[in-house]
mmCIF file of N, CA and C in Angstrom:
data_model
loop_
_atom_site.group_PDB
_atom_site.id
_atom_site.type_symbol
_atom_site.label_atom_id
_atom_site.label_comp_id
_atom_site.label_asym_id
_atom_site.label_seq_id
_atom_site.Cartn_x
_atom_site.Cartn_y
_atom_site.Cartn_z
ATOM 1 N N UNK T 1374 -47.753 107.377 81.051
ATOM 2 C CA UNK T 1374 -48.862 106.705 80.515
ATOM 3 C C UNK T 1374 -49.642 106.395 81.781
ATOM 4 N N UNK T 1375 -49.148 105.993 82.869
ATOM 5 C CA UNK T 1375 -49.698 105.492 83.971
ATOM 6 C C UNK T 1375 -50.352 106.730 84.849
ATOM 7 N N UNK T 1376 -49.547 107.808 84.736
ATOM 8 C CA UNK T 1376 -50.192 108.945 85.368
ATOM 9 C C UNK T 1376 -51.361 109.460 84.595
ATOM 10 N N UNK T 1377 -51.352 109.356 83.253
ATOM 11 C CA UNK T 1377 -52.578 109.810 82.439
ATOM 12 C C UNK T 1377 -53.769 108.895 82.796
ATOM 13 N N UNK T 1378 -53.498 107.729 82.894
ATOM 14 C CA UNK T 1378 -54.686 106.846 83.022
ATOM 15 C C UNK T 1378 -55.299 106.966 84.416
ATOM 16 N N UNK T 1379 -54.464 107.059 85.500
ATOM 17 C CA UNK T 1379 -54.697 107.115 86.921
ATOM 18 C C UNK T 1379 -54.124 108.565 87.552
ATOM 19 N N UNK T 1380 -54.506 109.555 87.231
ATOM 20 C CA UNK T 1380 -53.898 110.954 87.571
ATOM 21 C C UNK T 1380 -53.975 111.188 89.081
ATOM 22 N N UNK T 1381 -54.814 110.834 89.713
ATOM 23 C CA UNK T 1381 -54.812 110.780 91.349
ATOM 24 C C UNK T 1381 -54.141 109.801 92.146
ATOM 25 N N UNK T 1382 -53.537 108.826 91.469
ATOM 26 C CA UNK T 1382 -53.192 107.604 92.148
ATOM 27 C C UNK T 1382 -51.724 107.876 92.765
ATOM 28 N N UNK T 1383 -50.904 108.819 92.267
ATOM 29 C CA UNK T 1383 -49.626 109.124 92.678
ATOM 30 C C UNK T 1383 -48.796 107.875 92.672
ATOM 31 N N UNK T 1384 -49.009 107.123 91.560
ATOM 32 C CA UNK T 1384 -48.102 106.045 91.462
ATOM 33 C C UNK T 1384 -46.997 106.418 90.493
ATOM 34 N N UNK T 1385 -45.821 105.903 90.747
ATOM 35 C CA UNK T 1385 -44.499 106.169 89.912
ATOM 36 C C UNK T 1385 -44.187 104.857 89.019
ATOM 37 N N UNK T 1386 -44.265 104.983 87.620
ATOM 38 C CA UNK T 1386 -43.902 103.825 86.784
ATOM 39 C C UNK T 1386 -42.591 103.341 86.944
ATOM 40 N N UNK T 1387 -41.661 104.312 87.064
ATOM 41 C CA UNK T 1387 -40.263 103.835 87.063
ATOM 42 C C UNK T 1387 -39.952 102.812 88.098
ATOM 43 N N UNK T 1388 -40.129 103.178 89.368
ATOM 44 C CA UNK T 1388 -39.773 102.141 90.412
ATOM 45 C C UNK T 1388 -40.505 100.687 90.122
ATOM 46 N N UNK T 1389 -41.801 100.838 89.733
ATOM 47 C CA UNK T 1389 -42.594 99.621 89.600
ATOM 48 C C UNK T 1389 -41.862 98.765 88.497
ATOM 49 N N UNK T 1390 -41.567 99.441 87.335
ATOM 50 C CA UNK T 1390 -41.142 98.704 85.943
ATOM 51 C C UNK T 1390 -39.594 98.154 86.387
ATOM 52 N N UNK T 1391 -38.765 99.054 87.236
ATOM 53 C CA UNK T 1391 -37.540 98.586 87.690
ATOM 54 C C UNK T 1391 -37.529 97.195 88.553
ATOM 55 N N UNK T 1392 -38.628 97.327 89.417
ATOM 56 C CA UNK T 1392 -38.868 96.081 90.271
ATOM 57 C C UNK T 1392 -39.166 94.957 89.397
ATOM 58 N N UNK T 1393 -40.027 95.063 88.444
ATOM 59 C CA UNK T 1393 -40.384 93.973 87.732
ATOM 60 C C UNK T 1393 -39.281 93.536 86.754
ATOM 61 N N UNK T 1394 -38.457 94.337 86.412
ATOM 62 C CA UNK T 1394 -37.363 93.886 85.450
ATOM 63 C C UNK T 1394 -36.235 93.019 86.437
ATOM 64 N N UNK T 1395 -36.091 93.465 87.593
ATOM 65 C CA UNK T 1395 -35.282 92.750 88.424
ATOM 66 C C UNK T 1395 -35.817 91.300 88.692
ATOM 67 N N UNK T 1396 -37.247 91.288 88.964
ATOM 68 C CA UNK T 1396 -37.955 90.093 89.201
ATOM 69 C C UNK T 1396 -37.801 89.164 88.010
ATOM 70 N N UNK T 1397 -38.018 89.655 86.866
ATOM 71 C CA UNK T 1397 -37.873 88.899 85.489
ATOM 72 C C UNK T 1397 -36.569 88.305 85.450
ATOM 73 N N UNK T 1398 -35.517 89.133 85.770
ATOM 74 C CA UNK T 1398 -34.069 88.649 85.589
ATOM 75 C C UNK T 1398 -33.831 87.551 86.600
ATOM 76 N N UNK T 1399 -34.225 87.623 87.836
ATOM 77 C CA UNK T 1399 -34.067 86.679 88.773
ATOM 78 C C UNK T 1399 -34.957 85.317 88.463
ATOM 79 N N UNK T 1400 -35.981 85.455 87.967
ATOM 80 C CA UNK T 1400 -36.922 84.250 87.646
ATOM 81 C C UNK T 1400 -36.131 83.646 86.501
ATOM 82 N N UNK T 1401 -35.846 84.462 85.476
ATOM 83 C CA UNK T 1401 -34.993 83.881 84.324
ATOM 84 C C UNK T 1401 -33.915 83.161 84.743
ATOM 85 N N UNK T 1402 -33.038 83.590 85.618
ATOM 86 C CA UNK T 1402 -31.777 82.935 86.020
ATOM 87 C C UNK T 1402 -32.084 81.467 86.822
ATOM 88 N N UNK T 1403 -33.166 81.576 87.574
ATOM 89 C CA UNK T 1403 -33.621 80.221 88.072
ATOM 90 C C UNK T 1403 -34.001 79.260 87.190
ATOM 91 N N UNK T 1404 -34.815 79.591 86.046
ATOM 92 C CA UNK T 1404 -35.265 78.665 85.084
ATOM 93 C C UNK T 1404 -34.140 78.215 84.240
ATOM 94 N N UNK T 1405 -33.255 79.176 83.905
ATOM 95 C CA UNK T 1405 -32.084 78.881 83.053
ATOM 96 C C UNK T 1405 -31.187 77.843 83.888
ATOM 97 N N UNK T 1406 -30.979 78.113 85.039
ATOM 98 C CA UNK T 1406 -30.206 77.096 85.855
ATOM 99 C C UNK T 1406 -30.639 75.803 85.914
ATOM 100 N N UNK T 1407 -31.978 75.782 85.974
ATOM 101 C CA UNK T 1407 -32.520 74.446 86.010
ATOM 102 C C UNK T 1407 -32.503 73.681 84.486
ATOM 103 N N UNK T 1408 -32.614 74.409 83.531
ATOM 104 C CA UNK T 1408 -32.631 73.808 82.155
ATOM 105 C C UNK T 1408 -31.091 73.765 81.656
ATOM 106 N N UNK T 1409 -30.262 74.628 82.039
ATOM 107 C CA UNK T 1409 -28.681 74.539 81.493
ATOM 108 C C UNK T 1409 -27.596 74.288 82.594
ATOM 109 N N UNK T 1410 -28.088 74.223 83.817
ATOM 110 C CA UNK T 1410 -27.051 74.046 84.868
ATOM 111 C C UNK T 1410 -26.492 72.699 84.863
ATOM 112 N N UNK T 1411 -25.408 72.669 85.500
ATOM 113 C CA UNK T 1411 -24.589 71.288 85.716
ATOM 114 C C UNK T 1411 -25.463 70.207 86.301
ATOM 115 N N UNK T 1412 -25.449 69.102 85.908
ATOM 116 C CA UNK T 1412 -26.230 67.909 86.465
ATOM 117 C C UNK T 1412 -27.609 68.167 86.595
ATOM 118 N N UNK T 1413 -28.314 68.951 85.552
ATOM 119 C CA UNK T 1413 -29.758 69.131 85.556
ATOM 120 C C UNK T 1413 -30.407 68.565 84.085
ATOM 121 N N UNK T 1414 -29.789 67.599 83.666
ATOM 122 C CA UNK T 1414 -30.320 67.187 82.390
ATOM 123 C C UNK T 1414 -31.551 66.382 82.537
ATOM 124 N N UNK T 1415 -32.093 66.135 83.839
ATOM 125 C CA UNK T 1415 -33.633 65.714 83.896
ATOM 126 C C UNK T 1415 -34.524 66.616 83.705
ATOM 127 N N UNK T 1416 -34.308 68.015 83.437
ATOM 128 C CA UNK T 1416 -35.424 69.028 83.270
ATOM 129 C C UNK T 1416 -35.503 69.072 81.805
ATOM 130 N N UNK T 1417 -36.686 69.550 81.529
ATOM 131 C CA UNK T 1417 -36.862 69.809 80.065
ATOM 132 C C UNK T 1417 -37.901 71.089 79.792
ATOM 133 N N UNK T 1418 -38.047 71.478 78.763
ATOM 134 C CA UNK T 1418 -38.739 72.762 78.373
ATOM 135 C C UNK T 1418 -39.953 72.364 77.717
ATOM 136 N N UNK T 1419 -41.166 72.690 77.913
ATOM 137 C CA UNK T 1419 -42.418 72.379 77.169
ATOM 138 C C UNK T 1419 -42.661 73.864 76.402
ATOM 139 N N UNK T 1420 -42.348 73.779 75.205
ATOM 140 C CA UNK T 1420 -42.583 75.034 74.344
ATOM 141 C C UNK T 1420 -43.888 75.318 74.158
ATOM 142 N N UNK T 1421 -44.843 74.529 74.123
ATOM 143 C CA UNK T 1421 -46.391 74.794 73.909
ATOM 144 C C UNK T 1421 -46.871 75.513 75.198
ATOM 145 N N UNK T 1422 -46.546 74.974 76.424
ATOM 146 C CA UNK T 1422 -47.169 75.605 77.719
ATOM 147 C C UNK T 1422 -46.114 76.368 78.339
ATOM 148 N N UNK T 1423 -44.904 76.625 77.635
ATOM 149 C CA UNK T 1423 -43.920 77.540 78.168
ATOM 150 C C UNK T 1423 -43.601 77.396 79.554
ATOM 151 N N UNK T 1424 -43.204 76.022 80.040
ATOM 152 C CA UNK T 1424 -42.639 75.744 81.334
ATOM 153 C C UNK T 1424 -41.792 74.607 81.404
ATOM 154 N N UNK T 1425 -41.153 74.527 82.722
ATOM 155 C CA UNK T 1425 -40.137 73.730 82.884
ATOM 156 C C UNK T 1425 -40.846 72.378 83.154
ATOM 157 N N UNK T 1426 -40.412 71.047 82.588
ATOM 158 C CA UNK T 1426 -40.949 69.799 82.959
ATOM 159 C C UNK T 1426 -40.091 68.965 83.520
ATOM 160 N N UNK T 1427 -40.540 67.938 84.320
ATOM 161 C CA UNK T 1427 -39.606 67.030 84.894
ATOM 162 C C UNK T 1427 -40.453 65.901 85.589
ATOM 163 N N UNK T 1428 -40.133 64.875 85.917
ATOM 164 C CA UNK T 1428 -40.713 63.824 86.766
ATOM 165 C C UNK T 1428 -41.021 64.416 88.094
ATOM 166 N N UNK T 1429 -41.843 63.995 88.752
ATOM 167 C CA UNK T 1429 -42.111 64.410 90.256
ATOM 168 C C UNK T 1429 -40.944 64.195 91.296
ATOM 169 N N UNK T 1430 -40.159 62.868 91.050
ATOM 170 C CA UNK T 1430 -39.091 62.593 91.793
ATOM 171 C C UNK T 1430 -38.071 63.654 91.549
ATOM 172 N N UNK T 1431 -37.708 63.979 90.220
ATOM 173 C CA UNK T 1431 -36.736 65.031 89.918
ATOM 174 C C UNK T 1431 -36.941 66.537 90.570
ATOM 175 N N UNK T 1432 -38.282 66.893 90.516
ATOM 176 C CA UNK T 1432 -38.777 68.050 91.131
ATOM 177 C C UNK T 1432 -38.706 68.120 92.667
ATOM 178 N N UNK T 1433 -39.123 66.987 93.141
ATOM 179 C CA UNK T 1433 -38.952 66.901 94.611
ATOM 180 C C UNK T 1433 -37.543 66.985 95.242
ATOM 181 N N UNK T 1434 -36.623 66.339 94.494
ATOM 182 C CA UNK T 1434 -35.212 66.347 94.838
ATOM 183 C C UNK T 1434 -34.505 67.527 94.783
ATOM 184 N N UNK T 1435 -34.776 68.326 93.501
ATOM 185 C CA UNK T 1435 -34.221 69.495 93.319
ATOM 186 C C UNK T 1435 -34.680 70.693 94.259
ATOM 187 N N UNK T 1436 -36.070 70.446 94.494
ATOM 188 C CA UNK T 1436 -36.763 71.672 95.294
ATOM 189 C C UNK T 1436 -36.261 71.418 96.759
ATOM 190 N N UNK T 1437 -35.938 70.411 97.243
ATOM 191 C CA UNK T 1437 -35.372 70.068 98.542
ATOM 192 C C UNK T 1437 -34.075 70.940 98.701
ATOM 193 N N UNK T 1438 -33.232 71.070 97.627
ATOM 194 C CA UNK T 1438 -31.973 71.926 97.854
ATOM 195 C C UNK T 1438 -32.028 73.336 97.129
ATOM 196 N N UNK T 1439 -33.109 73.573 96.293
ATOM 197 C CA UNK T 1439 -33.334 74.803 95.838
ATOM 198 C C UNK T 1439 -34.675 75.372 95.979
ATOM 199 N N UNK T 1440 -34.953 75.854 97.092
ATOM 200 C CA UNK T 1440 -36.360 76.244 97.584
ATOM 201 C C UNK T 1440 -36.939 77.227 96.470
ATOM 202 N N UNK T 1441 -36.218 78.126 95.786
ATOM 203 C CA UNK T 1441 -36.697 79.173 94.964
ATOM 204 C C UNK T 1441 -37.333 78.656 93.762
ATOM 205 N N UNK T 1442 -37.031 77.334 93.304
ATOM 206 C CA UNK T 1442 -37.622 76.979 92.116
ATOM 207 C C UNK T 1442 -39.077 76.381 92.273
ATOM 208 N N UNK T 1443 -39.515 76.147 93.474
ATOM 209 C CA UNK T 1443 -40.735 75.578 93.519
ATOM 210 C C UNK T 1443 -41.909 76.266 92.885
ATOM 211 N N UNK T 1444 -41.714 77.561 92.858
ATOM 212 C CA UNK T 1444 -42.676 78.366 91.980
ATOM 213 C C UNK T 1444 -42.984 78.082 90.506
ATOM 214 N N UNK T 1445 -41.919 77.474 90.024
ATOM 215 C CA UNK T 1445 -41.955 77.165 88.674
ATOM 216 C C UNK T 1445 -42.428 75.559 88.323
ATOM 217 N N UNK T 1446 -42.870 75.037 89.380
ATOM 218 C CA UNK T 1446 -43.196 73.593 89.117
ATOM 219 C C UNK T 1446 -44.309 73.586 88.141
ATOM 220 N N UNK T 1447 -45.440 74.324 88.382
ATOM 221 C CA UNK T 1447 -46.603 74.449 87.515
ATOM 222 C C UNK T 1447 -46.884 75.854 86.939
ATOM 223 N N UNK T 1448 -45.868 76.586 86.813
ATOM 224 C CA UNK T 1448 -46.021 78.078 86.497
ATOM 225 C C UNK T 1448 -45.310 78.274 85.235
ATOM 226 N N UNK T 1449 -46.025 78.835 84.100
ATOM 227 C CA UNK T 1449 -45.543 79.248 82.897
ATOM 228 C C UNK T 1449 -44.691 80.199 82.978
ATOM 229 N N UNK T 1450 -43.444 80.402 82.074
ATOM 230 C CA UNK T 1450 -42.579 81.337 82.022
ATOM 231 C C UNK T 1450 -42.573 82.031 80.582
ATOM 232 N N UNK T 1451 -43.462 82.607 80.141
ATOM 233 C CA UNK T 1451 -43.435 83.180 78.850
ATOM 234 C C UNK T 1451 -42.050 84.158 78.582
ATOM 235 N N UNK T 1452 -41.751 84.159 77.488
ATOM 236 C CA UNK T 1452 -40.620 84.965 77.123
ATOM 237 C C UNK T 1452 -39.366 84.485 77.592
ATOM 238 N N UNK T 1453 -39.248 83.253 77.919
ATOM 239 C CA UNK T 1453 -37.948 82.637 78.462
ATOM 240 C C UNK T 1453 -37.074 82.811 77.412
ATOM 241 N N UNK T 1454 -37.313 82.340 75.977
ATOM 242 C CA UNK T 1454 -36.466 82.466 74.911
ATOM 243 C C UNK T 1454 -35.909 83.757 74.525
ATOM 244 N N UNK T 1455 -36.643 84.755 74.749
ATOM 245 C CA UNK T 1455 -36.183 86.265 74.674
ATOM 246 C C UNK T 1455 -35.497 86.661 75.743
ATOM 247 N N UNK T 1456 -35.583 86.326 77.023
ATOM 248 C CA UNK T 1456 -34.756 86.661 78.017
ATOM 249 C C UNK T 1456 -33.462 85.988 77.948
ATOM 250 N N UNK T 1457 -33.601 84.800 77.413
ATOM 251 C CA UNK T 1457 -32.122 83.921 77.234
ATOM 252 C C UNK T 1457 -31.326 84.802 76.196
ATOM 253 N N UNK T 1458 -31.876 85.146 75.126
ATOM 254 C CA UNK T 1458 -31.266 85.902 74.095
ATOM 255 C C UNK T 1458 -30.442 87.148 74.610
ATOM 256 N N UNK T 1459 -31.044 87.848 75.671
ATOM 257 C CA UNK T 1459 -30.695 88.978 76.279
ATOM 258 C C UNK T 1459 -29.477 88.523 77.297
ATOM 259 N N UNK T 1460 -29.684 87.423 78.140
ATOM 260 C CA UNK T 1460 -28.930 87.288 79.262
ATOM 261 C C UNK T 1460 -28.005 86.239 79.168
ATOM 262 N N UNK T 1461 -28.200 85.252 78.315
ATOM 263 C CA UNK T 1461 -27.387 83.888 78.371
ATOM 264 C C UNK T 1461 -26.019 84.079 77.671
ATOM 265 N N UNK T 1462 -25.650 85.064 76.931
ATOM 266 C CA UNK T 1462 -24.502 85.097 76.222
ATOM 267 C C UNK T 1462 -23.300 84.892 76.997
ATOM 268 N N UNK T 1463 -23.158 85.692 78.195
ATOM 269 C CA UNK T 1463 -21.941 85.333 79.044
ATOM 270 C C UNK T 1463 -21.968 84.062 79.633
ATOM 271 N N UNK T 1464 -23.137 83.640 80.087
ATOM 272 C CA UNK T 1464 -23.307 82.354 80.788
ATOM 273 C C UNK T 1464 -23.041 81.237 79.899
ATOM 274 N N UNK T 1465 -23.235 81.223 78.752
ATOM 275 C CA UNK T 1465 -23.059 79.979 77.860
ATOM 276 C C UNK T 1465 -21.723 79.901 77.657
ATOM 277 N N UNK T 1466 -20.909 80.953 77.386
ATOM 278 C CA UNK T 1466 -19.385 80.912 77.128
ATOM 279 C C UNK T 1466 -18.790 80.447 78.350
ATOM 280 N N UNK T 1467 -19.298 80.628 79.404
ATOM 281 C CA UNK T 1467 -18.532 80.326 80.920
ATOM 282 C C UNK T 1467 -18.033 81.558 81.213
ATOM 283 N N UNK T 1468 -18.024 82.652 80.506
ATOM 284 C CA UNK T 1468 -17.471 83.959 80.989
ATOM 285 C C UNK T 1468 -18.520 84.469 82.005
ATOM 286 N N UNK T 1469 -18.036 84.819 83.243
ATOM 287 C CA UNK T 1469 -18.860 85.370 84.163
ATOM 288 C C UNK T 1469 -19.952 84.434 84.771
ATOM 289 N N UNK T 1470 -19.626 83.217 84.807
ATOM 290 C CA UNK T 1470 -20.725 82.146 85.172
ATOM 291 C C UNK T 1470 -21.137 82.478 86.548
ATOM 292 N N UNK T 1471 -22.458 82.493 86.869
ATOM 293 C CA UNK T 1471 -22.673 82.721 88.319
ATOM 294 C C UNK T 1471 -23.956 81.851 88.681
ATOM 295 N N UNK T 1472 -24.001 81.619 89.853
ATOM 296 C CA UNK T 1472 -25.367 81.039 90.467
ATOM 297 C C UNK T 1472 -26.369 81.972 90.547
ATOM 298 N N UNK T 1473 -27.315 81.647 90.968
ATOM 299 C CA UNK T 1473 -28.643 82.507 91.156
ATOM 300 C C UNK T 1473 -28.354 83.433 92.209
ATOM 301 N N UNK T 1474 -27.905 82.976 93.565
ATOM 302 C CA UNK T 1474 -27.478 83.880 94.612
ATOM 303 C C UNK T 1474 -26.516 84.988 94.234
ATOM 304 N N UNK T 1475 -25.426 84.727 93.375
ATOM 305 C CA UNK T 1475 -24.693 85.753 92.987
ATOM 306 C C UNK T 1475 -25.267 86.772 92.097
ATOM 307 N N UNK T 1476 -26.303 86.215 91.334
ATOM 308 C CA UNK T 1476 -26.976 87.249 90.389
ATOM 309 C C UNK T 1476 -27.756 88.142 91.090
ATOM 310 N N UNK T 1477 -28.579 87.540 92.212
ATOM 311 C CA UNK T 1477 -29.216 88.464 93.058
ATOM 312 C C UNK T 1477 -28.567 89.596 93.752
ATOM 313 N N UNK T 1478 -27.266 89.103 94.338
ATOM 314 C CA UNK T 1478 -26.436 90.077 94.726
ATOM 315 C C UNK T 1478 -25.954 91.053 93.952
ATOM 316 N N UNK T 1479 -25.753 90.743 92.504
ATOM 317 C CA UNK T 1479 -25.229 91.654 91.740
ATOM 318 C C UNK T 1479 -26.387 92.617 91.241
ATOM 319 N N UNK T 1480 -27.551 92.041 91.067
ATOM 320 C CA UNK T 1480 -28.466 93.030 90.784
ATOM 321 C C UNK T 1480 -28.671 93.946 91.936
ATOM 322 N N UNK T 1481 -28.677 93.715 93.230
ATOM 323 C CA UNK T 1481 -28.855 94.548 94.421
ATOM 324 C C UNK T 1481 -27.878 95.544 94.282
ATOM 325 N N UNK T 1482 -26.725 95.118 93.985
ATOM 326 C CA UNK T 1482 -25.496 96.208 93.903
ATOM 327 C C UNK T 1482 -25.689 97.075 92.827
ATOM 328 N N UNK T 1483 -26.257 96.707 91.591
ATOM 329 C CA UNK T 1483 -26.590 97.462 90.537
ATOM 330 C C UNK T 1483 -27.578 98.552 91.010
ATOM 331 N N UNK T 1484 -28.581 98.258 91.651
ATOM 332 C CA UNK T 1484 -29.381 99.047 92.216
ATOM 333 C C UNK T 1484 -28.961 100.246 93.159
ATOM 334 N N UNK T 1485 -28.038 99.766 93.857
ATOM 335 C CA UNK T 1485 -27.390 101.002 94.579
ATOM 336 C C UNK T 1485 -26.345 101.807 93.910
ATOM 337 N N UNK T 1486 -25.898 101.218 92.945
ATOM 338 C CA UNK T 1486 -24.762 101.872 92.037
ATOM 339 C C UNK T 1486 -25.490 102.825 91.092
ATOM 340 N N UNK T 1487 -26.578 102.491 90.638
ATOM 341 C CA UNK T 1487 -27.258 103.209 89.536
ATOM 342 C C UNK T 1487 -28.465 104.256 90.268
ATOM 343 N N UNK T 1488 -28.480 104.362 91.552
ATOM 344 C CA UNK T 1488 -29.534 105.023 92.177
ATOM 345 C C UNK T 1488 -29.445 106.559 91.750
ATOM 346 N N UNK T 1489 -28.396 107.151 91.544
ATOM 347 C CA UNK T 1489 -28.098 108.505 91.299
ATOM 348 C C UNK T 1489 -27.875 108.928 89.650
ATOM 349 N N UNK T 1490 -28.109 107.620 88.961
ATOM 350 C CA UNK T 1490 -27.847 108.039 87.392
ATOM 351 C C UNK T 1490 -29.211 108.615 87.097
ATOM 352 N N UNK T 1491 -29.085 109.715 86.211
ATOM 353 C CA UNK T 1491 -30.272 110.186 85.432
ATOM 354 C C UNK T 1491 -31.107 109.230 84.701
ATOM 355 N N UNK T 1492 -32.377 109.243 84.793
ATOM 356 C CA UNK T 1492 -33.280 108.269 84.161
ATOM 357 C C UNK T 1492 -33.098 108.271 82.621
ATOM 358 N N UNK T 1493 -32.537 109.363 81.945
ATOM 359 C CA UNK T 1493 -32.342 109.311 80.736
ATOM 360 C C UNK T 1493 -31.324 108.351 80.078
ATOM 361 N N UNK T 1494 -30.616 107.878 80.885
ATOM 362 C CA UNK T 1494 -29.580 106.872 80.746
ATOM 363 C C UNK T 1494 -29.992 105.333 80.732
ATOM 364 N N UNK T 1495 -31.126 105.130 80.275
ATOM 365 C CA UNK T 1495 -31.728 103.780 80.225
ATOM 366 C C UNK T 1495 -30.797 103.033 79.247
ATOM 367 N N UNK T 1496 -30.604 101.635 79.634
ATOM 368 C CA UNK T 1496 -29.759 101.081 78.516
ATOM 369 C C UNK T 1496 -30.807 100.141 77.807
ATOM 370 N N UNK T 1497 -30.253 99.561 76.494
ATOM 371 C CA UNK T 1497 -30.989 98.809 75.684
ATOM 372 C C UNK T 1497 -31.701 97.659 76.418
ATOM 373 N N UNK T 1498 -30.961 96.909 77.270
ATOM 374 C CA UNK T 1498 -31.630 95.657 77.563
ATOM 375 C C UNK T 1498 -32.618 95.884 78.712
ATOM 376 N N UNK T 1499 -32.495 96.896 79.536
ATOM 377 C CA UNK T 1499 -33.642 97.432 80.414
ATOM 378 C C UNK T 1499 -34.942 97.656 79.544
ATOM 379 N N UNK T 1500 -34.786 98.457 78.606
ATOM 380 C CA UNK T 1500 -35.795 98.948 77.899
ATOM 381 C C UNK T 1500 -36.529 97.759 77.073
ATOM 382 N N UNK T 1501 -35.714 96.779 76.542
ATOM 383 C CA UNK T 1501 -36.276 95.501 75.945
ATOM 384 C C UNK T 1501 -37.070 94.770 76.963
ATOM 385 N N UNK T 1502 -36.423 94.540 78.124
ATOM 386 C CA UNK T 1502 -37.207 93.888 79.333
ATOM 387 C C UNK T 1502 -38.533 94.775 79.699
ATOM 388 N N UNK T 1503 -38.377 96.020 79.680
ATOM 389 C CA UNK T 1503 -39.784 96.541 80.073
ATOM 390 C C UNK T 1503 -40.810 96.382 79.034
ATOM 391 N N UNK T 1504 -40.364 96.418 77.795
ATOM 392 C CA UNK T 1504 -41.431 96.016 76.690
ATOM 393 C C UNK T 1504 -41.823 94.424 76.839
ATOM 394 N N UNK T 1505 -41.038 93.694 77.098
ATOM 395 C CA UNK T 1505 -41.458 92.362 77.234
ATOM 396 C C UNK T 1505 -42.330 92.140 78.312
ATOM 397 N N UNK T 1506 -42.029 92.824 79.467
ATOM 398 C CA UNK T 1506 -42.917 92.755 80.584
ATOM 399 C C UNK T 1506 -44.303 93.252 80.514
ATOM 400 N N UNK T 1507 -44.435 94.396 79.730
ATOM 401 C CA UNK T 1507 -45.601 95.126 79.313
ATOM 402 C C UNK T 1507 -46.419 94.211 78.605
ATOM 403 N N UNK T 1508 -45.826 93.624 77.539
ATOM 404 C CA UNK T 1508 -46.554 92.691 76.674
ATOM 405 C C UNK T 1508 -46.963 91.363 77.561
ATOM 406 N N UNK T 1509 -46.108 90.976 78.374
ATOM 407 C CA UNK T 1509 -46.600 89.787 79.350
ATOM 408 C C UNK T 1509 -47.686 90.054 80.116
ATOM 409 N N UNK T 1510 -47.669 91.364 80.500
ATOM 410 C CA UNK T 1510 -49.014 91.686 81.541
ATOM 411 C C UNK T 1510 -50.093 91.889 80.814
ATOM 412 N N UNK T 1511 -50.090 92.268 79.590
ATOM 413 C CA UNK T 1511 -51.358 92.676 78.707
ATOM 414 C C UNK T 1511 -51.978 91.408 77.921
#
């Protein structure tokens, strides 16, 4: 569809979508850890605005030790609930519990491991993420 809309742009949809999926997964893990992580009971979720909420002192303290969360202080994260449905199953049971840094390493390792897998072998979760991302961007 991208090639049809912009025939001379020479853009490849696959790498762009895959990059966005990795970004969504990393961002979800950061927000999930703030809301569900150990000793993070001072964070809440504003369903109407779709963002993480906390008092300024809580944000300042947490950001000082978790630099990557600063972007979510005033930024909404739509589809958090849907992404939680996809990714949280193992994390909520304690099976394969990971911190954000480990998730990032795992995603990077998956990229290397799947580099030579034919594109026809898309899995269900990646397809659903692509759908969510396209809806979010529109």
